[in-house]
PDB file of C-alpha atoms and ligand atoms in Angstrom:
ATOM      1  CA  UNK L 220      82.526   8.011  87.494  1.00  0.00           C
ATOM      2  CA  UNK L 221      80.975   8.755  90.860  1.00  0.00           C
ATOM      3  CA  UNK L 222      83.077   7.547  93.918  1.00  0.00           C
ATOM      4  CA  UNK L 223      80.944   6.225  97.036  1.00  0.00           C
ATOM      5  CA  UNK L 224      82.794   7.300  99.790  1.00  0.00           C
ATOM      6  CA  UNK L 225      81.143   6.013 103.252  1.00  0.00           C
ATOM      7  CA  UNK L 226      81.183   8.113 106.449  1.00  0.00           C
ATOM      8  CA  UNK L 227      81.729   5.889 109.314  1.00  0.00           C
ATOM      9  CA  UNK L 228      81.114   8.537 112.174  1.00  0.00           C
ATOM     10  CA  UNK L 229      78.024   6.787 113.107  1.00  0.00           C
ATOM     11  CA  UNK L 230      79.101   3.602 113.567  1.00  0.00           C
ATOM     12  CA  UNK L 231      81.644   5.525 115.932  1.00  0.00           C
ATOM     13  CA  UNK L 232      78.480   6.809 117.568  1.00  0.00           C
ATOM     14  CA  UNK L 233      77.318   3.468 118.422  1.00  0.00           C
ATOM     15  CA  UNK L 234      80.361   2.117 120.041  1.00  0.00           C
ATOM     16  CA  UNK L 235      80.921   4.853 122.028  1.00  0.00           C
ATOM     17  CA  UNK L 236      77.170   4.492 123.293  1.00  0.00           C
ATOM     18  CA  UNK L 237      77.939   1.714 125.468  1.00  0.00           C
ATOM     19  CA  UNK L 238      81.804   2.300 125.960  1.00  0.00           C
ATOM     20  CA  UNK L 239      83.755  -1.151 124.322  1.00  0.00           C
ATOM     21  CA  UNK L 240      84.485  -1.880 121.044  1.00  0.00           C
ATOM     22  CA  UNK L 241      81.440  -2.870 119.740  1.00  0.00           C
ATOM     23  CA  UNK L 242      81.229  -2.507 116.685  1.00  0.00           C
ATOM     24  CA  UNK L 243      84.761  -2.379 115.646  1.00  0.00           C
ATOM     25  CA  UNK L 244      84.963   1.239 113.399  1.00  0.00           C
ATOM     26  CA  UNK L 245      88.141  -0.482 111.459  1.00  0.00           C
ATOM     27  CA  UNK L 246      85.767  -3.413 111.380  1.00  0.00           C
ATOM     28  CA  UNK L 247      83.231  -1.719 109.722  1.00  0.00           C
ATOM     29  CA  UNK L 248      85.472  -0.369 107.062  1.00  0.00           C
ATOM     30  CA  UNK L 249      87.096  -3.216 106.071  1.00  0.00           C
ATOM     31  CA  UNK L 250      83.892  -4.398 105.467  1.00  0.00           C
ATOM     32  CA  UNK L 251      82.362  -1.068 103.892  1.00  0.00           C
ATOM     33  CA  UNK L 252      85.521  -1.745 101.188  1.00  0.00           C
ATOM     34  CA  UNK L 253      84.581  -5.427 100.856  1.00  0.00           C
ATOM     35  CA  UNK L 254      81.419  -4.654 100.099  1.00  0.00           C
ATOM     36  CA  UNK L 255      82.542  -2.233  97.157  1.00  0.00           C
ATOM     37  CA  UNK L 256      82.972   0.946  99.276  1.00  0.00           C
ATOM     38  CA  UNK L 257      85.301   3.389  97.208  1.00  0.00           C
ATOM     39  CA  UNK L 258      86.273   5.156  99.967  1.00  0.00           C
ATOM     40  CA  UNK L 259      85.988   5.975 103.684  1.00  0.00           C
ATOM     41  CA  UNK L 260      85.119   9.263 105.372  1.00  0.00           C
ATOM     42  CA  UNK L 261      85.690  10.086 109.237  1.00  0.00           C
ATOM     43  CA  UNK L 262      84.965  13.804 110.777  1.00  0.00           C
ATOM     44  CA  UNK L 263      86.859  13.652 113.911  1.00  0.00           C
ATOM     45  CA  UNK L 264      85.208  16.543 115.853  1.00  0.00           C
ATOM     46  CA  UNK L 265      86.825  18.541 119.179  1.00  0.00           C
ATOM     47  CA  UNK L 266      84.825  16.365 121.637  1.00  0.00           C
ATOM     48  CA  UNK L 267      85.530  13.286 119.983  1.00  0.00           C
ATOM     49  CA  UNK L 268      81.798  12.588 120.137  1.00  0.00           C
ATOM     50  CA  UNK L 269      81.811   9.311 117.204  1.00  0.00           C
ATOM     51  CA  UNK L 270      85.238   9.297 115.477  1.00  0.00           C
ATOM     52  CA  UNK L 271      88.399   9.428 118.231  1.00  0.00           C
ATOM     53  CA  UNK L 272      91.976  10.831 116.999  1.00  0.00           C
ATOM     54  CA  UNK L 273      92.653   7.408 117.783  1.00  0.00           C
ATOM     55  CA  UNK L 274      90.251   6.262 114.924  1.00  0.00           C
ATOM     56  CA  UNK L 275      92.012   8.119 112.876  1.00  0.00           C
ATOM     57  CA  UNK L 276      95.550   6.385 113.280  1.00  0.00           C
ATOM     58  CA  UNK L 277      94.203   3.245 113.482  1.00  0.00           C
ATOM     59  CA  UNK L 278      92.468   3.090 110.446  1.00  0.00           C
ATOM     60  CA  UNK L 279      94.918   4.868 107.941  1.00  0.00           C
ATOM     61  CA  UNK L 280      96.784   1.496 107.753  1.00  0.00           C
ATOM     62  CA  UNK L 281      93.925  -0.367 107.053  1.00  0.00           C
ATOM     63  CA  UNK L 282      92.052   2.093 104.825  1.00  0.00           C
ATOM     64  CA  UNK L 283      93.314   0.783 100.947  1.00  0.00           C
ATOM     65  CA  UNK L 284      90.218   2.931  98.952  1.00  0.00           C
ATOM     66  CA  UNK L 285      90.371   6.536  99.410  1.00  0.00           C
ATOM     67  CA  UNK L 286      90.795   7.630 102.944  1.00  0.00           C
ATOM     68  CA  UNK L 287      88.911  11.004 103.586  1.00  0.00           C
ATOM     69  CA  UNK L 288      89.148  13.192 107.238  1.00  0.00           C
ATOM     70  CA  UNK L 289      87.120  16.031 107.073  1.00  0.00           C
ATOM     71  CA  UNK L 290      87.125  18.642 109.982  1.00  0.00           C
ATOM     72  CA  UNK L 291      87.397  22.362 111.116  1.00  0.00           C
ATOM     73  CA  UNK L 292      91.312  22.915 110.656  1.00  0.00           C
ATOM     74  CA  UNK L 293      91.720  23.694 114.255  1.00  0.00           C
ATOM     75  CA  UNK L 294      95.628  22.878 115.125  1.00  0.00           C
ATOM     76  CA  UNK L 295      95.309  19.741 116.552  1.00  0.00           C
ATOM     77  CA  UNK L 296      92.998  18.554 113.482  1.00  0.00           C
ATOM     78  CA  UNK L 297      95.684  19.889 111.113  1.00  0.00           C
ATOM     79  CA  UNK L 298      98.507  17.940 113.387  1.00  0.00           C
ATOM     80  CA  UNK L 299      96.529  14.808 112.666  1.00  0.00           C
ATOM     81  CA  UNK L 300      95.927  15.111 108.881  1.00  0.00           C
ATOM     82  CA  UNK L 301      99.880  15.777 108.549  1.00  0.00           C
ATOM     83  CA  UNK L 302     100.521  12.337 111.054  1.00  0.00           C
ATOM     84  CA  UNK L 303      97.791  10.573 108.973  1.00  0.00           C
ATOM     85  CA  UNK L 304      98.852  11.761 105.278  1.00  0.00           C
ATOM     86  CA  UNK L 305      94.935  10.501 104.110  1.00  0.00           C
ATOM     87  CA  UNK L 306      94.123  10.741 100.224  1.00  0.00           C
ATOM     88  CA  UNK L 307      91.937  13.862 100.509  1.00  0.00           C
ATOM     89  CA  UNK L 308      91.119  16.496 103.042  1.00  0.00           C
ATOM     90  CA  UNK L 309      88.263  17.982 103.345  1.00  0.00           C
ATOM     91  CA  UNK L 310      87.796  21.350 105.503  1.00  0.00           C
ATOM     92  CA  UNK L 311      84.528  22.433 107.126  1.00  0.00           C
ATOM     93  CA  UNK L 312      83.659  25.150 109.487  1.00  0.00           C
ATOM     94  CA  UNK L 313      81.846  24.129 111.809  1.00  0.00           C
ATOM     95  CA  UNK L 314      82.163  25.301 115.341  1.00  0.00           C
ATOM     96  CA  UNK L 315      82.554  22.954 118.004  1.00  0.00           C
ATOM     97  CA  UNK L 316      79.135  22.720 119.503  1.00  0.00           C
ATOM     98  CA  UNK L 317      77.534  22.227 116.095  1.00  0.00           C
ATOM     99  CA  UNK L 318      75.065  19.606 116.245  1.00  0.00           C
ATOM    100  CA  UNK L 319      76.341  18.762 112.840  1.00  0.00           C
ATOM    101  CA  UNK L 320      78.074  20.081 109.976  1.00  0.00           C
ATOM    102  CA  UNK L 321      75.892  23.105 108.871  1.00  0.00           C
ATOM    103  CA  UNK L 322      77.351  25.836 106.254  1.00  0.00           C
ATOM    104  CA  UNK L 323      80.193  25.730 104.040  1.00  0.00           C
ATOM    105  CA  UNK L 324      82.741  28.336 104.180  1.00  0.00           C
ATOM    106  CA  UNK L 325      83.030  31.898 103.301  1.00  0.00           C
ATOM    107  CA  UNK L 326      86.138  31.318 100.798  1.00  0.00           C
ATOM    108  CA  UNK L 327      86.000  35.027 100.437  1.00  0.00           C
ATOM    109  CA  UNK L 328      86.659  36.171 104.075  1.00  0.00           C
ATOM    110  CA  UNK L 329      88.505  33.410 104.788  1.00  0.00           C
ATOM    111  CA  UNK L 330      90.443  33.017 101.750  1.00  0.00           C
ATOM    112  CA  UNK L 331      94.146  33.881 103.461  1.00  0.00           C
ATOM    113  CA  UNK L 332      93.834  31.624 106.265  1.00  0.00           C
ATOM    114  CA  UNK L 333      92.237  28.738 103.644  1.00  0.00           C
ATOM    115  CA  UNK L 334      95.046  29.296 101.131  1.00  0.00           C
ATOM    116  CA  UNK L 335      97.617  29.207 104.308  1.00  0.00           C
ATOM    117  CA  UNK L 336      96.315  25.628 105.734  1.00  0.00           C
ATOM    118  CA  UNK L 337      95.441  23.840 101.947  1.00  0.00           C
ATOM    119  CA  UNK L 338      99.022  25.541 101.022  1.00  0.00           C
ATOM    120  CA  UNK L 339     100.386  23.125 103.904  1.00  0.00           C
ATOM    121  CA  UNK L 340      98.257  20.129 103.600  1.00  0.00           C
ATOM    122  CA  UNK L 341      99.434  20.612  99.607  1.00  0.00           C
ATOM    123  CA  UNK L 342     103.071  20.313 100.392  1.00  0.00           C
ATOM    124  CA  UNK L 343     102.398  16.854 102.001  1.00  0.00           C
ATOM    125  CA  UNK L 344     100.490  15.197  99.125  1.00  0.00           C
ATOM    126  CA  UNK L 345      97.565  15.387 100.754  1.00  0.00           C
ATOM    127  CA  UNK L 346      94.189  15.980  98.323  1.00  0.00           C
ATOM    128  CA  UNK L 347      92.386  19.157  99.770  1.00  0.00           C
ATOM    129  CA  UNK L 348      88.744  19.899  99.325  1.00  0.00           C
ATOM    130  CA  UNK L 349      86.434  22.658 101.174  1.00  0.00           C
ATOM    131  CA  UNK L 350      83.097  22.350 102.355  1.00  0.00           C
ATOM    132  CA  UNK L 351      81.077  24.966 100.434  1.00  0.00           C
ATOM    133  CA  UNK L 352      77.527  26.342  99.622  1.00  0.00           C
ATOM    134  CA  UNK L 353      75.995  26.311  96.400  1.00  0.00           C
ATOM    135  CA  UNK L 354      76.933  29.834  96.135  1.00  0.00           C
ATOM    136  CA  UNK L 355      78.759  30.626  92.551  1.00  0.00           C
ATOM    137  CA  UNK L 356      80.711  33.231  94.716  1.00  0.00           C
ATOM    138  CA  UNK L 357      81.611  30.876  97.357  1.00  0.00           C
ATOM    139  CA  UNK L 358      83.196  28.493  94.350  1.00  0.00           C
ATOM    140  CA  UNK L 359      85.113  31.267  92.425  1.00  0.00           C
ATOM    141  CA  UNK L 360      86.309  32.164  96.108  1.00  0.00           C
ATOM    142  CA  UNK L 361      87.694  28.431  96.512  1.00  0.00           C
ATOM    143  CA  UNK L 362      89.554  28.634  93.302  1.00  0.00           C
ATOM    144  CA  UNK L 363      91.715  31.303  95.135  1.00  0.00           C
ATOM    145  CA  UNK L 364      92.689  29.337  98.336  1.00  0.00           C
ATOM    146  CA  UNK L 365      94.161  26.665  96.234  1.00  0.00           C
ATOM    147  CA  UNK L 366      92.294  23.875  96.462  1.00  0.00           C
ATOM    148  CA  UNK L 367      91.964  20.704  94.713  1.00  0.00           C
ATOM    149  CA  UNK L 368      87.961  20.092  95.345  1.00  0.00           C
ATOM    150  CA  UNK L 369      85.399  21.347  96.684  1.00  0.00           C
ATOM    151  CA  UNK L 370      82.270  19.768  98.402  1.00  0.00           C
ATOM    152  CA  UNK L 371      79.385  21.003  97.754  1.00  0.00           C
ATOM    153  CA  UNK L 372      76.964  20.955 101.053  1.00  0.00           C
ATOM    154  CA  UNK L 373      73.978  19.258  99.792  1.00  0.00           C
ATOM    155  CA  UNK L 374      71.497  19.664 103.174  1.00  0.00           C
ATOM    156  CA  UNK L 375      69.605  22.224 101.377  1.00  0.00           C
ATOM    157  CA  UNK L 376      68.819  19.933  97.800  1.00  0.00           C
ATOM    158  CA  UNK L 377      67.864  16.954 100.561  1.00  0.00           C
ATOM    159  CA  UNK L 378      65.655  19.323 102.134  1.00  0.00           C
ATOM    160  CA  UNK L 379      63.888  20.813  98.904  1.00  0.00           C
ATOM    161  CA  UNK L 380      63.959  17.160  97.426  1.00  0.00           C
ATOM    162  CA  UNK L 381      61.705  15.254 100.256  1.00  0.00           C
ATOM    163  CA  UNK L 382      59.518  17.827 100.061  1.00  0.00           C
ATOM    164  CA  UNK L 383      59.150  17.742  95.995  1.00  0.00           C
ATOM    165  CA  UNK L 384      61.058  20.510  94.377  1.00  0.00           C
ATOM    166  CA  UNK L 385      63.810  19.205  92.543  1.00  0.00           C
ATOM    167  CA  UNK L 386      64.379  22.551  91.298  1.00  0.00           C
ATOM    168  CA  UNK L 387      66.275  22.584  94.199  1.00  0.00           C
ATOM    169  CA  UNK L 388      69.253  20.814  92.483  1.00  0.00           C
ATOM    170  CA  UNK L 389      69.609  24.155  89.945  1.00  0.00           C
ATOM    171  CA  UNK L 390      72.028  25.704  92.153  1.00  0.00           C
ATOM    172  CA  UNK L 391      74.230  22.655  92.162  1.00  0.00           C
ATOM    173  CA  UNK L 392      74.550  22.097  88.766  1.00  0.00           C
ATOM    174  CA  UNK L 393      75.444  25.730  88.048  1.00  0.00           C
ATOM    175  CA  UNK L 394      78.252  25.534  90.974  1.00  0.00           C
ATOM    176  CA  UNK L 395      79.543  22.036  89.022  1.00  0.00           C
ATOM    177  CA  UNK L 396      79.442  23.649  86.202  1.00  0.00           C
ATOM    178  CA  UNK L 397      81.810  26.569  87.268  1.00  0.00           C
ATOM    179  CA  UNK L 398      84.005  24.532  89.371  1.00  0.00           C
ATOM    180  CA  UNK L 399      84.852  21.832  86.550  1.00  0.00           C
ATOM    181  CA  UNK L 400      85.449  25.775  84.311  1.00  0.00           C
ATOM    182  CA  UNK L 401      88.060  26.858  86.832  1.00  0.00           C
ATOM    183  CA  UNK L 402      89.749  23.910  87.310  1.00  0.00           C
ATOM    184  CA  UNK L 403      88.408  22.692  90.589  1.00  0.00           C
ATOM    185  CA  UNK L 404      87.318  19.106  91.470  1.00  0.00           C
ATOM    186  CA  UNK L 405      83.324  18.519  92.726  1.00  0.00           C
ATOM    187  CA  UNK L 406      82.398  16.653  95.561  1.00  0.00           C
ATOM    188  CA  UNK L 407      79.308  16.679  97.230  1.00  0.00           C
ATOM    189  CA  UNK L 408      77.919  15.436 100.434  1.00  0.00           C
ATOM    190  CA  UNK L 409      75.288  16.034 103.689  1.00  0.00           C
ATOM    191  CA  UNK L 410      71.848  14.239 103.843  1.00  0.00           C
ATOM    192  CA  UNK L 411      72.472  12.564 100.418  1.00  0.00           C
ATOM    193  CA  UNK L 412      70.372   8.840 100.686  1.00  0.00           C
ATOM    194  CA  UNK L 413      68.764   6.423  98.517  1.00  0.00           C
ATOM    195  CA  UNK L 414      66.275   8.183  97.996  1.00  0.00           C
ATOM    196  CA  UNK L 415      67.836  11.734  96.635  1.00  0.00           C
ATOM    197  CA  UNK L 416      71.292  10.606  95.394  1.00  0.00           C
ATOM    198  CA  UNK L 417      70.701   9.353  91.833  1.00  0.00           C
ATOM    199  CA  UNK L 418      68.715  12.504  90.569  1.00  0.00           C
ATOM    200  CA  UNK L 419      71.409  14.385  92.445  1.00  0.00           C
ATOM    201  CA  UNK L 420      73.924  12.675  90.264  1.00  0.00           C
ATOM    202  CA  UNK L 421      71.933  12.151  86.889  1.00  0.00           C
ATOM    203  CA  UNK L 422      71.958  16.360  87.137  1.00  0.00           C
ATOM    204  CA  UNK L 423      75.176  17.532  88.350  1.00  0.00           C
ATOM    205  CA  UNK L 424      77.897  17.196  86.154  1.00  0.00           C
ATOM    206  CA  UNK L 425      81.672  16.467  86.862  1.00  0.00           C
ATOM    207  CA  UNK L 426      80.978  14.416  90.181  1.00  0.00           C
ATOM    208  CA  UNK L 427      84.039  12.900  91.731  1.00  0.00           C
ATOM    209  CA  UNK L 428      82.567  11.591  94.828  1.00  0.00           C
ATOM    210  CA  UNK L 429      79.477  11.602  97.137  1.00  0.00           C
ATOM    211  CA  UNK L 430      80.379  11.075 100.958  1.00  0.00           C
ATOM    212  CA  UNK L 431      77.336   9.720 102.366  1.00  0.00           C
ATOM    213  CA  UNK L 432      77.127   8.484 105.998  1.00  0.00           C
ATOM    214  CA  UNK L 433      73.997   9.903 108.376  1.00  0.00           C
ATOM    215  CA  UNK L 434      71.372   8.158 106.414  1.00  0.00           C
ATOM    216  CA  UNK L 435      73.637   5.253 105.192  1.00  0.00           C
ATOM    217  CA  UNK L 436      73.969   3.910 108.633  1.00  0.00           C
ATOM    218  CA  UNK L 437      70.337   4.325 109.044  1.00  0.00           C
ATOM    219  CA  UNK L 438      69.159   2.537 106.115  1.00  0.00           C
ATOM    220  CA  UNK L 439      71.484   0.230 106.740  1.00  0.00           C
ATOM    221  CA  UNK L 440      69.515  -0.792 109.825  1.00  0.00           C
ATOM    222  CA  UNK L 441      66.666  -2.329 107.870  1.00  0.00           C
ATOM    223  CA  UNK L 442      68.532  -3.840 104.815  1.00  0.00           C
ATOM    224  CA  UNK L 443      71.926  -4.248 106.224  1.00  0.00           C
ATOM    225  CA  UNK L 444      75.323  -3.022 104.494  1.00  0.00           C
ATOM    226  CA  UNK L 445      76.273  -4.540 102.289  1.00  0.00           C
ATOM    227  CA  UNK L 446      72.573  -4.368 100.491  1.00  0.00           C
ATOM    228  CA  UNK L 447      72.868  -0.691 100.857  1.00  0.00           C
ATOM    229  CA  UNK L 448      76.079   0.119  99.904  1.00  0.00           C
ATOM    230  CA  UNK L 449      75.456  -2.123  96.335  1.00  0.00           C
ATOM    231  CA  UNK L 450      72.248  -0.085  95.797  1.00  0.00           C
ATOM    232  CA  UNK L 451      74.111   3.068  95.961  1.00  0.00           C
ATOM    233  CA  UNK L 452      76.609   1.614  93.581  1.00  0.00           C
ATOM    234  CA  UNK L 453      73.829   1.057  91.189  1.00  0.00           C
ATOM    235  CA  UNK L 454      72.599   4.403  91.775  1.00  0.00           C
ATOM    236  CA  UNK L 455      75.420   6.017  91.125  1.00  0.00           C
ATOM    237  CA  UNK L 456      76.654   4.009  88.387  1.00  0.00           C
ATOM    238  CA  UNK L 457      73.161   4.261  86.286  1.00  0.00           C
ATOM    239  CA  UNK L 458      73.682   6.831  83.781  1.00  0.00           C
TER     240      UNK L 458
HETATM  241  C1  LIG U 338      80.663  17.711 106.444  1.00  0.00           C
HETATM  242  C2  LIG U 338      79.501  16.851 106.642  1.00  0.00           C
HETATM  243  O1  LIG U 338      78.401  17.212 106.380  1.00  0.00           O
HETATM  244  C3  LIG U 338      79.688  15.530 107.173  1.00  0.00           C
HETATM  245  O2  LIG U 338      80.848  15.053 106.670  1.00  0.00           O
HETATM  246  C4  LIG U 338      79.839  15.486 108.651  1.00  0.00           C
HETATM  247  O3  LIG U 338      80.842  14.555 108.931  1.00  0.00           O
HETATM  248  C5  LIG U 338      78.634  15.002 109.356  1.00  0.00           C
HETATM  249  O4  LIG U 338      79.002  15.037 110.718  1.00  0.00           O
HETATM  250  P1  LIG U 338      78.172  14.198 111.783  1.00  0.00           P
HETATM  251  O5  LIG U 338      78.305  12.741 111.398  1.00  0.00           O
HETATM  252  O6  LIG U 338      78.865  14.572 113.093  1.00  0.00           O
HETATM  253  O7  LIG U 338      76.762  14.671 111.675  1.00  0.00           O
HETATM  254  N1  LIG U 339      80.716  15.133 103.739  1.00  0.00           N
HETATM  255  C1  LIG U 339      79.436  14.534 104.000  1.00  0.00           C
HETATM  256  C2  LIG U 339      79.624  13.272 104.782  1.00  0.00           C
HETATM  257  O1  LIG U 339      80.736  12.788 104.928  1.00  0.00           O
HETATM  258  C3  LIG U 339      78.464  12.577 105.342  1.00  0.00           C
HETATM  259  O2  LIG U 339      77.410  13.443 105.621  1.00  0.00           O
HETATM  260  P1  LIG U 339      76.049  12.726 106.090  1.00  0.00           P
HETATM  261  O3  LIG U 339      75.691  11.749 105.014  1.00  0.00           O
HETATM  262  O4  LIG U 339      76.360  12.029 107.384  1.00  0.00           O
HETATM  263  O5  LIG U 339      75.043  13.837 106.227  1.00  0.00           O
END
């Protein structure tokens, strides 16, 4: 089955828009759990832009779903994962000025220093999973740094898919297939919505989880949460 797990960073971005506490991020995921919420995502980036360090500590006591950081394993993002021990880690690479997350890594060229930080977050129990292209090189590369998952980066099928060619999920579904092959977990994630997630999930086989959060947020704007959170649900639990 398909885990929802919802990325809170914007809800981060709001409150820091106007400098309080309004609206409460730990809050927001106590609620995104009430309302049937199987997990919750945070990127805590360098600048802190949405989700604070402090975010971090102050929701792992709360968090009781599946608590997912994701972030470029720069030291002091490492130093938090080990303080926070969250379910899963997921690694991206983006630099520091990125507007967002925007490529996966190159598990090839990177696969020592990879297999060096997952090694670590490994011997503290901590679920690791890399950010990755739908490139079947870029998956057989993952299977060498040791970790548990990977996410597949899904901007490029949201692109294709708005703009009618759902051929676009091929690639996908051929990197699913490999990973579940060699042994590795499949999450996916990036500019997944209501509108693109359930023939993203009716195609690719082996999903874990979907971490959704950009266009959650926003569509929660019209039809509120906990509306939009159950309609994912039913997306991603209708076979
Ligand atoms: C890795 C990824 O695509 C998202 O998890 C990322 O957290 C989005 O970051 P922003 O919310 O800063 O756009
Ligand atoms: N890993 C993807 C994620 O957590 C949320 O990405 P987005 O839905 O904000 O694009």
């Amino acid at each position: 089955m398909t885990k929802l797990s919802v990325n809170i960073n914007k809800i981060a971005t709001l409150r820091n828009s106007r400098g309080g506490d309004v609206p409460n991020v730990v809050q927001v995921a106590k609620d995104v759990e009430k309302f049937g919420g199987e997990g919750i995502t945070v990127h805590p980036r360098p600048d802190e832009r949405h989700i604070r360090y402090q975010d971090v500590r102050d929701l792992k006591p709360v968090v009781t779903t599946e608590f997912n950081i994701e972030g470029n394993p720069i030291k002091k993002f490492i130093d938090l994962v080990l303080e926070a021990k969250p379910a899963q880690v997921t690694l991206v690479p983006d630099a520091e000025e990125a507007i967002t997350s925007n490529s996966g890594w190159d598990t090839l060229k990177n696969r020592d220093f990879l297999k060096e930080v997952i090694s670590e977050f490994k011997r503290n129990n901590i679920r690791t999973s890399i950010f990755v292209d739908p490139d079947l090189k870029m998956v057989e590369g993952a299977v060498e740094t040791g970790a548990d998952r990977i996410e597949l980066y899904t901007e490029d099928y949201a692109t294709q898919y708005a703009i009618g060619n759902k051929n676009a999920v091929k690639p996908y579904v051929e990197c699913a297939e490999l990973a579940s092959k060699l042994g590795l977990g499949v999450n996916a994630g990036h500019d997944l919505s209501l509108k693109n997630i359930q023939f993203f999930k009716q195609n690719v086989p082996g999903l874990l989880e979907v971490s959704i959060g950009h266009a959650l947020i926003a569509e929660a704007l019209y039809d509120g949460l906990k509306p939009v959170i159950e309609q994912y649900l039913k997306l991603l639990k209708t076979p």
